[in-house]
mmCIF file of N, CA and C in Angstrom:
data_model
loop_
_atom_site.group_PDB
_atom_site.id
_atom_site.type_symbol
_atom_site.label_atom_id
_atom_site.label_comp_id
_atom_site.label_asym_id
_atom_site.label_seq_id
_atom_site.Cartn_x
_atom_site.Cartn_y
_atom_site.Cartn_z
ATOM 1 N N UNK M 1 0.055 -1.235 0.208
ATOM 2 C CA UNK M 1 -0.288 -0.303 0.250
ATOM 3 C C UNK M 1 0.501 1.645 -0.139
ATOM 4 N N UNK M 2 0.097 1.792 -1.019
ATOM 5 C CA UNK M 2 1.262 3.873 -0.438
ATOM 6 C C UNK M 2 0.636 3.880 0.533
ATOM 7 N N UNK M 3 0.986 4.998 1.505
ATOM 8 C CA UNK M 3 1.305 6.413 2.105
ATOM 9 C C UNK M 3 0.924 7.092 1.795
ATOM 10 N N UNK M 4 -0.662 7.901 1.722
ATOM 11 C CA UNK M 4 -0.771 9.653 1.241
ATOM 12 C C UNK M 4 -0.830 10.052 2.127
ATOM 13 N N UNK M 5 -0.929 11.430 1.523
ATOM 14 C CA UNK M 5 -1.152 12.843 2.449
ATOM 15 C C UNK M 5 -1.431 13.875 1.712
ATOM 16 N N UNK M 6 -1.687 15.461 2.793
ATOM 17 C CA UNK M 6 -2.702 16.052 2.084
ATOM 18 C C UNK M 6 -2.402 16.544 0.230
ATOM 19 N N UNK M 7 -3.769 15.546 -0.101
ATOM 20 C CA UNK M 7 -5.090 15.303 -0.524
ATOM 21 C C UNK M 7 -5.305 17.646 -1.313
ATOM 22 N N UNK M 8 -5.617 17.242 -3.262
ATOM 23 C CA UNK M 8 -6.347 18.451 -3.226
ATOM 24 C C UNK M 8 -6.803 17.781 -4.717
ATOM 25 N N UNK M 9 -8.513 17.717 -4.159
ATOM 26 C CA UNK M 9 -9.425 17.451 -5.815
ATOM 27 C C UNK M 9 -8.699 18.563 -6.401
ATOM 28 N N UNK M 10 -8.918 18.716 -8.548
ATOM 29 C CA UNK M 10 -9.440 19.782 -9.486
ATOM 30 C C UNK M 10 -9.836 19.967 -9.580
ATOM 31 N N UNK M 11 -9.701 20.758 -10.009
ATOM 32 C CA UNK M 11 -11.169 21.927 -10.759
ATOM 33 C C UNK M 11 -12.242 21.243 -11.051
ATOM 34 N N UNK M 12 -12.412 20.408 -11.812
ATOM 35 C CA UNK M 12 -12.945 18.979 -12.845
ATOM 36 C C UNK M 12 -13.715 18.408 -12.020
ATOM 37 N N UNK M 13 -12.869 17.679 -10.734
ATOM 38 C CA UNK M 13 -12.840 16.980 -10.080
ATOM 39 C C UNK M 13 -12.970 15.140 -10.628
ATOM 40 N N UNK M 14 -11.736 15.296 -11.423
ATOM 41 C CA UNK M 14 -11.320 14.132 -12.069
ATOM 42 C C UNK M 14 -10.470 13.438 -11.709
ATOM 43 N N UNK M 15 -9.265 14.294 -10.747
ATOM 44 C CA UNK M 15 -7.615 14.144 -10.899
ATOM 45 C C UNK M 15 -8.322 14.064 -8.999
ATOM 46 N N UNK M 16 -6.647 13.556 -8.774
ATOM 47 C CA UNK M 16 -6.594 13.894 -7.109
ATOM 48 C C UNK M 16 -5.799 13.930 -7.032
ATOM 49 N N UNK M 17 -4.601 15.389 -6.474
ATOM 50 C CA UNK M 17 -3.419 15.223 -6.350
ATOM 51 C C UNK M 17 -2.533 14.624 -5.056
ATOM 52 N N UNK M 18 -1.466 14.176 -4.548
ATOM 53 C CA UNK M 18 -1.357 14.262 -3.005
ATOM 54 C C UNK M 18 0.004 13.656 -2.822
ATOM 55 N N UNK M 19 0.527 13.482 -1.211
ATOM 56 C CA UNK M 19 1.934 13.557 -1.098
ATOM 57 C C UNK M 19 1.873 11.426 -1.462
ATOM 58 N N UNK M 20 2.431 11.036 -1.619
ATOM 59 C CA UNK M 20 2.633 9.758 -1.723
ATOM 60 C C UNK M 20 4.298 9.115 -0.561
ATOM 61 N N UNK M 21 4.264 8.052 -0.198
ATOM 62 C CA UNK M 21 5.948 7.393 0.595
ATOM 63 C C UNK M 21 5.502 6.013 0.376
ATOM 64 N N UNK M 22 6.626 6.213 -0.114
ATOM 65 C CA UNK M 22 7.354 5.000 -0.382
ATOM 66 C C UNK M 22 6.584 3.295 1.004
ATOM 67 N N UNK M 23 5.673 2.673 0.071
ATOM 68 C CA UNK M 23 5.198 1.835 1.074
ATOM 69 C C UNK M 23 6.567 0.318 1.797
ATOM 70 N N UNK M 24 7.643 0.670 1.596
ATOM 71 C CA UNK M 24 8.489 0.062 2.962
ATOM 72 C C UNK M 24 9.478 1.235 3.558
ATOM 73 N N UNK M 25 9.147 1.761 4.185
ATOM 74 C CA UNK M 25 8.959 3.292 4.620
ATOM 75 C C UNK M 25 10.728 3.557 4.651
ATOM 76 N N UNK M 26 10.829 3.726 3.355
ATOM 77 C CA UNK M 26 11.871 4.565 2.504
ATOM 78 C C UNK M 26 12.002 6.714 3.287
ATOM 79 N N UNK M 27 10.815 6.303 3.619
ATOM 80 C CA UNK M 27 10.162 8.327 3.267
ATOM 81 C C UNK M 27 10.719 8.967 2.465
ATOM 82 N N UNK M 28 10.693 8.642 1.168
ATOM 83 C CA UNK M 28 10.354 9.457 0.014
ATOM 84 C C UNK M 28 9.611 9.625 -0.379
ATOM 85 N N UNK M 29 9.422 11.389 -0.210
ATOM 86 C CA UNK M 29 7.512 11.300 -0.750
ATOM 87 C C UNK M 29 8.088 12.918 -1.791
ATOM 88 N N UNK M 30 6.594 11.727 -2.623
ATOM 89 C CA UNK M 30 6.818 12.200 -4.260
ATOM 90 C C UNK M 30 5.224 12.156 -3.496
ATOM 91 N N UNK M 31 5.119 13.568 -4.928
ATOM 92 C CA UNK M 31 3.374 13.899 -5.605
ATOM 93 C C UNK M 31 3.175 13.212 -6.265
ATOM 94 N N UNK M 32 1.948 12.659 -6.198
ATOM 95 C CA UNK M 32 1.646 11.877 -6.445
ATOM 96 C C UNK M 32 -0.258 12.082 -7.591
ATOM 97 N N UNK M 33 -0.872 11.601 -8.736
ATOM 98 C CA UNK M 33 -2.054 11.892 -8.464
ATOM 99 C C UNK M 33 -3.018 10.631 -9.345
ATOM 100 N N UNK M 34 -4.150 10.200 -9.387
ATOM 101 C CA UNK M 34 -5.418 9.942 -9.799
ATOM 102 C C UNK M 34 -6.451 10.296 -10.123
ATOM 103 N N UNK M 35 -7.026 9.006 -10.504
ATOM 104 C CA UNK M 35 -8.774 9.851 -10.598
ATOM 105 C C UNK M 35 -9.305 9.759 -9.656
ATOM 106 N N UNK M 36 -10.605 10.058 -9.966
ATOM 107 C CA UNK M 36 -10.905 10.371 -8.664
ATOM 108 C C UNK M 36 -11.837 9.271 -7.959
ATOM 109 N N UNK M 37 -11.950 8.033 -8.848
ATOM 110 C CA UNK M 37 -12.000 6.768 -8.648
ATOM 111 C C UNK M 37 -11.329 5.752 -7.722
ATOM 112 N N UNK M 38 -9.453 6.231 -8.006
ATOM 113 C CA UNK M 38 -8.704 6.038 -7.624
ATOM 114 C C UNK M 38 -7.802 5.101 -8.127
ATOM 115 N N UNK M 39 -8.632 4.909 -9.552
ATOM 116 C CA UNK M 39 -7.260 4.326 -10.092
ATOM 117 C C UNK M 39 -6.448 5.514 -11.245
ATOM 118 N N UNK M 40 -5.951 4.576 -12.202
ATOM 119 C CA UNK M 40 -4.761 5.528 -13.080
ATOM 120 C C UNK M 40 -3.657 6.357 -12.460
ATOM 121 N N UNK M 41 -2.697 5.485 -11.130
ATOM 122 C CA UNK M 41 -1.838 6.395 -9.804
ATOM 123 C C UNK M 41 -0.938 7.167 -11.161
ATOM 124 N N UNK M 42 -0.103 7.608 -10.834
ATOM 125 C CA UNK M 42 1.155 7.947 -11.074
ATOM 126 C C UNK M 42 1.439 9.631 -10.414
ATOM 127 N N UNK M 43 3.091 8.622 -10.502
ATOM 128 C CA UNK M 43 3.889 9.804 -9.528
ATOM 129 C C UNK M 43 4.668 10.847 -10.020
ATOM 130 N N UNK M 44 4.168 11.758 -9.912
ATOM 131 C CA UNK M 44 4.043 13.196 -11.009
ATOM 132 C C UNK M 44 5.738 13.759 -10.943
ATOM 133 N N UNK M 45 6.647 13.554 -10.046
ATOM 134 C CA UNK M 45 7.938 13.980 -9.351
ATOM 135 C C UNK M 45 8.464 13.208 -8.877
ATOM 136 N N UNK M 46 8.231 11.437 -9.100
ATOM 137 C CA UNK M 46 9.629 10.767 -9.650
ATOM 138 C C UNK M 46 10.213 10.641 -10.588
ATOM 139 N N UNK M 47 11.789 11.637 -9.146
ATOM 140 C CA UNK M 47 13.172 11.727 -10.219
ATOM 141 C C UNK M 47 13.423 10.913 -9.537
ATOM 142 N N UNK M 48 14.022 9.767 -8.400
ATOM 143 C CA UNK M 48 15.009 9.191 -8.962
ATOM 144 C C UNK M 48 15.840 9.245 -7.876
ATOM 145 N N UNK M 49 15.168 11.528 -7.248
ATOM 146 C CA UNK M 49 16.199 11.491 -6.199
ATOM 147 C C UNK M 49 15.563 11.205 -4.382
ATOM 148 N N UNK M 50 16.190 11.701 -3.665
ATOM 149 C CA UNK M 50 15.738 11.855 -2.251
ATOM 150 C C UNK M 50 15.178 12.672 -1.411
ATOM 151 N N UNK M 51 14.446 13.571 -3.059
ATOM 152 C CA UNK M 51 14.115 15.053 -2.918
ATOM 153 C C UNK M 51 12.434 14.804 -2.399
ATOM 154 N N UNK M 52 12.103 15.072 -0.964
ATOM 155 C CA UNK M 52 10.580 15.119 -0.733
ATOM 156 C C UNK M 52 10.194 16.544 -1.416
ATOM 157 N N UNK M 53 9.141 16.223 -2.715
ATOM 158 C CA UNK M 53 8.115 17.621 -3.023
ATOM 159 C C UNK M 53 6.826 16.738 -2.647
ATOM 160 N N UNK M 54 6.090 18.314 -1.835
ATOM 161 C CA UNK M 54 5.251 18.382 -1.107
ATOM 162 C C UNK M 54 3.714 18.448 -1.501
ATOM 163 N N UNK M 55 2.813 18.495 -0.879
ATOM 164 C CA UNK M 55 1.986 20.075 -0.819
ATOM 165 C C UNK M 55 1.055 20.384 -2.102
ATOM 166 N N UNK M 56 1.140 19.746 -2.963
ATOM 167 C CA UNK M 56 1.190 20.193 -4.583
ATOM 168 C C UNK M 56 -0.682 20.853 -4.376
ATOM 169 N N UNK M 57 -1.200 21.859 -4.755
ATOM 170 C CA UNK M 57 -1.963 22.290 -5.758
ATOM 171 C C UNK M 57 -2.137 22.734 -6.354
ATOM 172 N N UNK M 58 -3.415 22.175 -7.284
ATOM 173 C CA UNK M 58 -4.118 22.384 -8.435
ATOM 174 C C UNK M 58 -4.096 24.042 -8.924
ATOM 175 N N UNK M 59 -3.728 24.988 -10.285
ATOM 176 C CA UNK M 59 -4.093 25.928 -9.581
ATOM 177 C C UNK M 59 -6.244 26.413 -10.494
ATOM 178 N N UNK M 60 -6.695 27.624 -10.535
ATOM 179 C CA UNK M 60 -7.836 27.290 -10.141
ATOM 180 C C UNK M 60 -8.769 26.895 -11.669
ATOM 181 N N UNK M 61 -7.840 26.596 -12.859
ATOM 182 C CA UNK M 61 -8.273 26.620 -14.256
ATOM 183 C C UNK M 61 -7.275 24.890 -14.551
ATOM 184 N N UNK M 62 -6.759 23.667 -13.821
ATOM 185 C CA UNK M 62 -6.623 22.576 -13.367
ATOM 186 C C UNK M 62 -5.076 22.836 -14.699
ATOM 187 N N UNK M 63 -4.872 23.801 -14.921
ATOM 188 C CA UNK M 63 -3.781 24.149 -16.314
ATOM 189 C C UNK M 63 -1.977 23.576 -15.787
ATOM 190 N N UNK M 64 -2.631 23.753 -14.190
ATOM 191 C CA UNK M 64 -1.223 24.228 -13.828
ATOM 192 C C UNK M 64 -0.627 22.610 -12.084
ATOM 193 N N UNK M 65 0.077 22.971 -11.469
ATOM 194 C CA UNK M 65 0.146 22.546 -9.857
ATOM 195 C C UNK M 65 1.429 22.720 -9.457
ATOM 196 N N UNK M 66 1.104 23.786 -8.377
ATOM 197 C CA UNK M 66 2.151 24.766 -7.625
ATOM 198 C C UNK M 66 2.730 23.496 -6.264
ATOM 199 N N UNK M 67 3.617 23.298 -5.917
ATOM 200 C CA UNK M 67 4.281 22.205 -5.615
ATOM 201 C C UNK M 67 5.769 22.712 -4.359
ATOM 202 N N UNK M 68 5.886 22.358 -2.988
ATOM 203 C CA UNK M 68 6.896 21.998 -1.757
ATOM 204 C C UNK M 68 8.363 21.053 -2.507
ATOM 205 N N UNK M 69 9.032 21.904 -2.351
ATOM 206 C CA UNK M 69 10.454 20.990 -2.951
ATOM 207 C C UNK M 69 11.262 21.344 -2.141
ATOM 208 N N UNK M 70 11.614 20.120 -0.709
ATOM 209 C CA UNK M 70 12.278 20.332 0.456
ATOM 210 C C UNK M 70 13.746 19.539 -0.247
ATOM 211 N N UNK M 71 15.078 19.803 0.405
ATOM 212 C CA UNK M 71 16.085 19.688 1.249
ATOM 213 C C UNK M 71 17.003 20.417 0.256
ATOM 214 N N UNK M 72 18.001 20.276 -0.071
ATOM 215 C CA UNK M 72 18.769 21.067 -0.886
ATOM 216 C C UNK M 72 18.226 22.968 -1.525
ATOM 217 N N UNK M 73 17.469 22.497 -1.839
ATOM 218 C CA UNK M 73 16.867 23.207 -3.512
ATOM 219 C C UNK M 73 15.415 23.646 -3.316
ATOM 220 N N UNK M 74 15.444 23.288 -1.179
ATOM 221 C CA UNK M 74 14.253 24.113 -1.097
ATOM 222 C C UNK M 74 13.238 25.381 -1.674
ATOM 223 N N UNK M 75 12.257 24.711 -2.231
ATOM 224 C CA UNK M 75 11.219 26.655 -2.933
ATOM 225 C C UNK M 75 10.136 26.046 -3.244
ATOM 226 N N UNK M 76 9.030 27.324 -3.660
ATOM 227 C CA UNK M 76 8.063 26.216 -4.361
ATOM 228 C C UNK M 76 8.480 26.244 -5.567
ATOM 229 N N UNK M 77 7.449 25.546 -6.057
ATOM 230 C CA UNK M 77 8.439 25.193 -7.279
ATOM 231 C C UNK M 77 6.008 25.164 -8.568
ATOM 232 N N UNK M 78 6.270 24.338 -9.331
ATOM 233 C CA UNK M 78 5.006 24.156 -10.558
ATOM 234 C C UNK M 78 5.885 23.703 -11.646
ATOM 235 N N UNK M 79 4.715 23.179 -11.681
ATOM 236 C CA UNK M 79 4.498 22.028 -12.990
ATOM 237 C C UNK M 79 3.528 21.470 -13.909
ATOM 238 N N UNK M 80 3.642 20.860 -15.173
ATOM 239 C CA UNK M 80 2.327 20.853 -15.494
ATOM 240 C C UNK M 80 0.705 19.434 -14.716
ATOM 241 N N UNK M 81 0.370 19.096 -15.336
ATOM 242 C CA UNK M 81 -0.412 18.300 -14.985
ATOM 243 C C UNK M 81 -0.030 16.789 -15.095
ATOM 244 N N UNK M 82 1.233 16.648 -15.645
ATOM 245 C CA UNK M 82 1.684 15.274 -15.670
ATOM 246 C C UNK M 82 2.796 14.558 -15.111
ATOM 247 N N UNK M 83 3.354 16.472 -14.533
ATOM 248 C CA UNK M 83 4.453 16.207 -14.368
ATOM 249 C C UNK M 83 4.893 16.604 -14.917
ATOM 250 N N UNK M 84 5.739 17.515 -16.340
ATOM 251 C CA UNK M 84 6.418 18.004 -17.084
ATOM 252 C C UNK M 84 6.480 19.301 -16.937
ATOM 253 N N UNK M 85 7.493 20.071 -17.238
ATOM 254 C CA UNK M 85 7.569 21.262 -17.271
ATOM 255 C C UNK M 85 7.821 21.301 -15.404
ATOM 256 N N UNK M 86 8.618 20.629 -15.049
ATOM 257 C CA UNK M 86 8.569 21.756 -13.492
ATOM 258 C C UNK M 86 9.762 23.093 -13.654
ATOM 259 N N UNK M 87 9.564 23.887 -12.823
ATOM 260 C CA UNK M 87 10.345 24.698 -12.829
ATOM 261 C C UNK M 87 9.872 25.272 -11.176
ATOM 262 N N UNK M 88 10.870 26.636 -10.903
ATOM 263 C CA UNK M 88 11.292 26.744 -10.098
ATOM 264 C C UNK M 88 10.177 28.006 -9.287
ATOM 265 N N UNK M 89 9.583 28.269 -8.504
ATOM 266 C CA UNK M 89 8.482 29.672 -8.510
ATOM 267 C C UNK M 89 9.921 30.784 -7.654
ATOM 268 N N UNK M 90 9.796 30.777 -6.496
ATOM 269 C CA UNK M 90 10.265 30.989 -4.991
ATOM 270 C C UNK M 90 11.859 31.820 -6.060
ATOM 271 N N UNK M 91 12.474 32.478 -4.970
ATOM 272 C CA UNK M 91 13.547 33.290 -5.681
ATOM 273 C C UNK M 91 15.018 31.965 -4.688
ATOM 274 N N UNK M 92 16.062 31.512 -5.299
ATOM 275 C CA UNK M 92 16.877 30.454 -5.330
ATOM 276 C C UNK M 92 16.692 31.656 -3.720
ATOM 277 N N UNK M 93 17.849 30.333 -2.841
ATOM 278 C CA UNK M 93 17.664 30.217 -1.602
ATOM 279 C C UNK M 93 17.078 30.890 -0.355
ATOM 280 N N UNK M 94 16.448 30.765 -0.978
ATOM 281 C CA UNK M 94 14.900 31.306 0.306
ATOM 282 C C UNK M 94 14.098 30.110 0.163
ATOM 283 N N UNK M 95 14.007 30.128 1.593
ATOM 284 C CA UNK M 95 13.280 28.869 2.017
ATOM 285 C C UNK M 95 12.301 28.927 2.317
ATOM 286 N N UNK M 96 11.035 28.360 1.116
ATOM 287 C CA UNK M 96 9.664 28.703 0.719
ATOM 288 C C UNK M 96 9.114 27.375 1.010
ATOM 289 N N UNK M 97 8.104 27.450 1.676
ATOM 290 C CA UNK M 97 6.700 26.564 1.492
ATOM 291 C C UNK M 97 4.758 27.113 1.737
ATOM 292 N N UNK M 98 4.894 26.245 1.124
ATOM 293 C CA UNK M 98 3.039 26.187 1.969
ATOM 294 C C UNK M 98 2.374 26.851 0.918
ATOM 295 N N UNK M 99 3.158 26.233 -1.306
ATOM 296 C CA UNK M 99 2.187 27.233 -1.732
ATOM 297 C C UNK M 99 0.695 27.485 -1.688
ATOM 298 N N UNK M 100 -0.339 28.575 -1.938
ATOM 299 C CA UNK M 100 -1.668 27.978 -2.638
ATOM 300 C C UNK M 100 -1.581 29.442 -4.088
ATOM 301 N N UNK M 101 -2.799 29.030 -4.564
ATOM 302 C CA UNK M 101 -2.842 30.003 -5.530
ATOM 303 C C UNK M 101 -3.729 30.617 -5.079
ATOM 304 N N UNK M 102 -3.535 31.942 -5.885
ATOM 305 C CA UNK M 102 -4.903 32.694 -5.965
ATOM 306 C C UNK M 102 -5.678 32.287 -6.562
ATOM 307 N N UNK M 103 -7.234 33.366 -6.195
ATOM 308 C CA UNK M 103 -8.526 32.770 -6.867
ATOM 309 C C UNK M 103 -8.450 32.698 -7.982
ATOM 310 N N UNK M 104 -7.463 34.098 -8.888
ATOM 311 C CA UNK M 104 -6.931 33.607 -10.471
ATOM 312 C C UNK M 104 -6.755 33.158 -10.812
ATOM 313 N N UNK M 105 -6.040 32.661 -10.137
ATOM 314 C CA UNK M 105 -4.623 31.790 -10.406
ATOM 315 C C UNK M 105 -3.700 32.908 -10.926
ATOM 316 N N UNK M 106 -3.423 33.442 -11.117
ATOM 317 C CA UNK M 106 -2.681 34.734 -11.464
ATOM 318 C C UNK M 106 -1.376 34.988 -10.692
ATOM 319 N N UNK M 107 -1.272 34.955 -9.472
ATOM 320 C CA UNK M 107 -0.318 34.709 -7.748
ATOM 321 C C UNK M 107 -0.244 33.496 -7.210
ATOM 322 N N UNK M 108 1.197 33.597 -6.828
ATOM 323 C CA UNK M 108 0.712 32.526 -5.594
ATOM 324 C C UNK M 108 1.947 32.963 -4.098
ATOM 325 N N UNK M 109 0.910 32.614 -3.247
ATOM 326 C CA UNK M 109 1.561 32.853 -1.458
ATOM 327 C C UNK M 109 1.839 32.032 -1.286
ATOM 328 N N UNK M 110 2.439 32.528 -0.235
ATOM 329 C CA UNK M 110 3.896 31.181 0.427
ATOM 330 C C UNK M 110 4.344 31.403 1.550
ATOM 331 N N UNK M 111 4.349 30.580 2.345
ATOM 332 C CA UNK M 111 5.744 30.703 3.582
ATOM 333 C C UNK M 111 6.805 30.568 3.377
ATOM 334 N N UNK M 112 7.907 32.235 3.900
ATOM 335 C CA UNK M 112 8.969 31.955 3.462
ATOM 336 C C UNK M 112 10.229 31.766 4.660
ATOM 337 N N UNK M 113 11.009 31.769 4.900
ATOM 338 C CA UNK M 113 12.141 32.101 6.355
ATOM 339 C C UNK M 113 13.045 33.239 5.763
ATOM 340 N N UNK M 114 13.353 34.136 6.797
ATOM 341 C CA UNK M 114 14.626 35.156 6.044
ATOM 342 C C UNK M 114 15.689 34.090 6.838
ATOM 343 N N UNK M 115 17.007 34.034 6.936
ATOM 344 C CA UNK M 115 18.062 34.845 7.272
ATOM 345 C C UNK M 115 18.184 34.331 8.315
ATOM 346 N N UNK M 116 17.358 35.061 9.689
ATOM 347 C CA UNK M 116 17.432 34.770 10.903
ATOM 348 C C UNK M 116 16.279 33.500 11.663
ATOM 349 N N UNK M 117 15.644 33.198 10.489
ATOM 350 C CA UNK M 117 14.737 31.438 11.206
ATOM 351 C C UNK M 117 13.325 32.166 10.818
ATOM 352 N N UNK M 118 13.079 33.486 10.982
ATOM 353 C CA UNK M 118 11.271 34.062 11.333
ATOM 354 C C UNK M 118 11.063 34.101 10.030
ATOM 355 N N UNK M 119 9.013 33.740 10.312
ATOM 356 C CA UNK M 119 8.508 33.486 8.479
ATOM 357 C C UNK M 119 8.091 34.438 8.319
ATOM 358 N N UNK M 120 7.517 34.652 6.870
ATOM 359 C CA UNK M 120 6.671 35.723 5.902
ATOM 360 C C UNK M 120 5.758 35.764 5.538
ATOM 361 N N UNK M 121 5.146 35.893 5.171
ATOM 362 C CA UNK M 121 3.838 35.160 3.593
ATOM 363 C C UNK M 121 4.261 36.311 2.896
ATOM 364 N N UNK M 122 4.925 35.393 1.612
ATOM 365 C CA UNK M 122 5.437 35.987 0.748
ATOM 366 C C UNK M 122 3.848 35.758 -0.638
ATOM 367 N N UNK M 123 4.021 36.905 -1.319
ATOM 368 C CA UNK M 123 3.539 36.379 -2.750
ATOM 369 C C UNK M 123 3.430 37.020 -3.784
ATOM 370 N N UNK M 124 3.320 36.021 -4.869
ATOM 371 C CA UNK M 124 3.867 36.486 -6.404
ATOM 372 C C UNK M 124 4.123 35.545 -7.791
ATOM 373 N N UNK M 125 3.910 36.287 -8.332
ATOM 374 C CA UNK M 125 3.011 35.902 -9.903
ATOM 375 C C UNK M 125 3.042 34.799 -10.248
ATOM 376 N N UNK M 126 2.418 33.695 -10.662
ATOM 377 C CA UNK M 126 2.240 32.125 -11.526
ATOM 378 C C UNK M 126 3.367 32.296 -12.096
ATOM 379 N N UNK M 127 4.165 33.114 -12.721
ATOM 380 C CA UNK M 127 6.118 32.399 -14.106
ATOM 381 C C UNK M 127 6.573 33.281 -12.870
ATOM 382 N N UNK M 128 6.527 34.044 -10.968
ATOM 383 C CA UNK M 128 7.792 33.242 -10.398
ATOM 384 C C UNK M 128 7.874 35.186 -11.057
ATOM 385 N N UNK M 129 7.839 36.100 -11.351
ATOM 386 C CA UNK M 129 8.267 37.727 -10.707
ATOM 387 C C UNK M 129 7.697 37.999 -9.596
ATOM 388 N N UNK M 130 8.539 38.608 -9.423
ATOM 389 C CA UNK M 130 7.176 40.245 -8.439
ATOM 390 C C UNK M 130 7.182 39.407 -7.191
ATOM 391 N N UNK M 131 9.131 39.005 -6.508
ATOM 392 C CA UNK M 131 7.979 38.137 -5.436
ATOM 393 C C UNK M 131 7.624 39.737 -4.493
ATOM 394 N N UNK M 132 7.553 38.738 -3.148
ATOM 395 C CA UNK M 132 7.958 40.145 -2.012
ATOM 396 C C UNK M 132 6.877 39.402 -1.343
ATOM 397 N N UNK M 133 7.431 40.107 0.276
ATOM 398 C CA UNK M 133 6.828 39.476 1.360
ATOM 399 C C UNK M 133 5.511 40.466 1.293
ATOM 400 N N UNK M 134 5.139 40.259 2.205
ATOM 401 C CA UNK M 134 3.408 41.112 1.926
ATOM 402 C C UNK M 134 2.974 41.144 4.010
ATOM 403 N N UNK M 135 3.699 40.731 4.711
ATOM 404 C CA UNK M 135 3.992 40.847 6.168
ATOM 405 C C UNK M 135 4.966 41.105 7.121
ATOM 406 N N UNK M 136 5.593 40.778 8.294
ATOM 407 C CA UNK M 136 6.759 41.076 8.495
ATOM 408 C C UNK M 136 6.972 39.795 9.262
ATOM 409 N N UNK M 137 7.874 39.787 9.428
ATOM 410 C CA UNK M 137 8.477 38.578 10.659
ATOM 411 C C UNK M 137 7.693 37.602 10.941
ATOM 412 N N UNK M 138 7.523 37.120 12.047
ATOM 413 C CA UNK M 138 6.992 36.434 13.148
ATOM 414 C C UNK M 138 7.458 35.064 13.169
ATOM 415 N N UNK M 139 6.872 34.003 14.011
ATOM 416 C CA UNK M 139 6.731 32.930 14.250
ATOM 417 C C UNK M 139 4.857 32.694 12.980
ATOM 418 N N UNK M 140 5.196 32.207 12.359
ATOM 419 C CA UNK M 140 4.135 32.141 11.681
ATOM 420 C C UNK M 140 4.262 30.426 11.209
ATOM 421 N N UNK M 141 3.793 29.364 11.745
ATOM 422 C CA UNK M 141 4.506 28.175 11.276
ATOM 423 C C UNK M 141 2.850 27.418 10.938
ATOM 424 N N UNK M 142 2.128 27.649 10.149
ATOM 425 C CA UNK M 142 1.029 26.612 9.824
ATOM 426 C C UNK M 142 0.752 27.406 8.162
ATOM 427 N N UNK M 143 0.090 26.321 7.895
ATOM 428 C CA UNK M 143 -0.796 26.724 6.247
ATOM 429 C C UNK M 143 -1.668 27.666 6.021
ATOM 430 N N UNK M 144 -0.970 28.690 4.603
ATOM 431 C CA UNK M 144 -2.308 29.526 4.881
ATOM 432 C C UNK M 144 -3.142 29.010 3.477
ATOM 433 N N UNK M 145 -4.364 29.989 3.393
ATOM 434 C CA UNK M 145 -4.884 29.803 3.274
ATOM 435 C C UNK M 145 -5.134 31.595 1.568
ATOM 436 N N UNK M 146 -5.763 32.288 0.673
ATOM 437 C CA UNK M 146 -6.283 32.379 0.334
ATOM 438 C C UNK M 146 -7.503 32.368 -0.335
ATOM 439 N N UNK M 147 -8.293 34.130 0.092
ATOM 440 C CA UNK M 147 -9.946 33.536 0.147
ATOM 441 C C UNK M 147 -10.240 34.800 -0.765
ATOM 442 N N UNK M 148 -11.105 33.828 -1.179
ATOM 443 C CA UNK M 148 -11.651 35.375 -3.260
ATOM 444 C C UNK M 148 -11.890 36.241 -2.690
#
């Protein structure tokens, strides 16, 4: 069996994204997708390394997936629904996680940790441009949501 967490249903209700872990307990985490009926399971970020990819979210129009990558390349990334076209959105060197789409899909919000270890909420364009902090630093360690 596959261990799963953080499910996210596609806007059309046809596919579910989720974090999947190796059933042998290796701790490797990938992003998987399956049809809403449980069939056709695909590992979208299986690339042979041990870097966890987690917390994937569908864009409002279902054409893109935003997620966090951990390890030495910690940050927020985006990919196509089939796992292709993976690229970094957040500035290199910033530890950013827990990404969420704006209601229109034009922006992404995420938590970023500064050099002191304090977190702040950042927003950036869906293409990775214009990243800026919108809160001061603080002890923010929860997932965030974007209200319509």
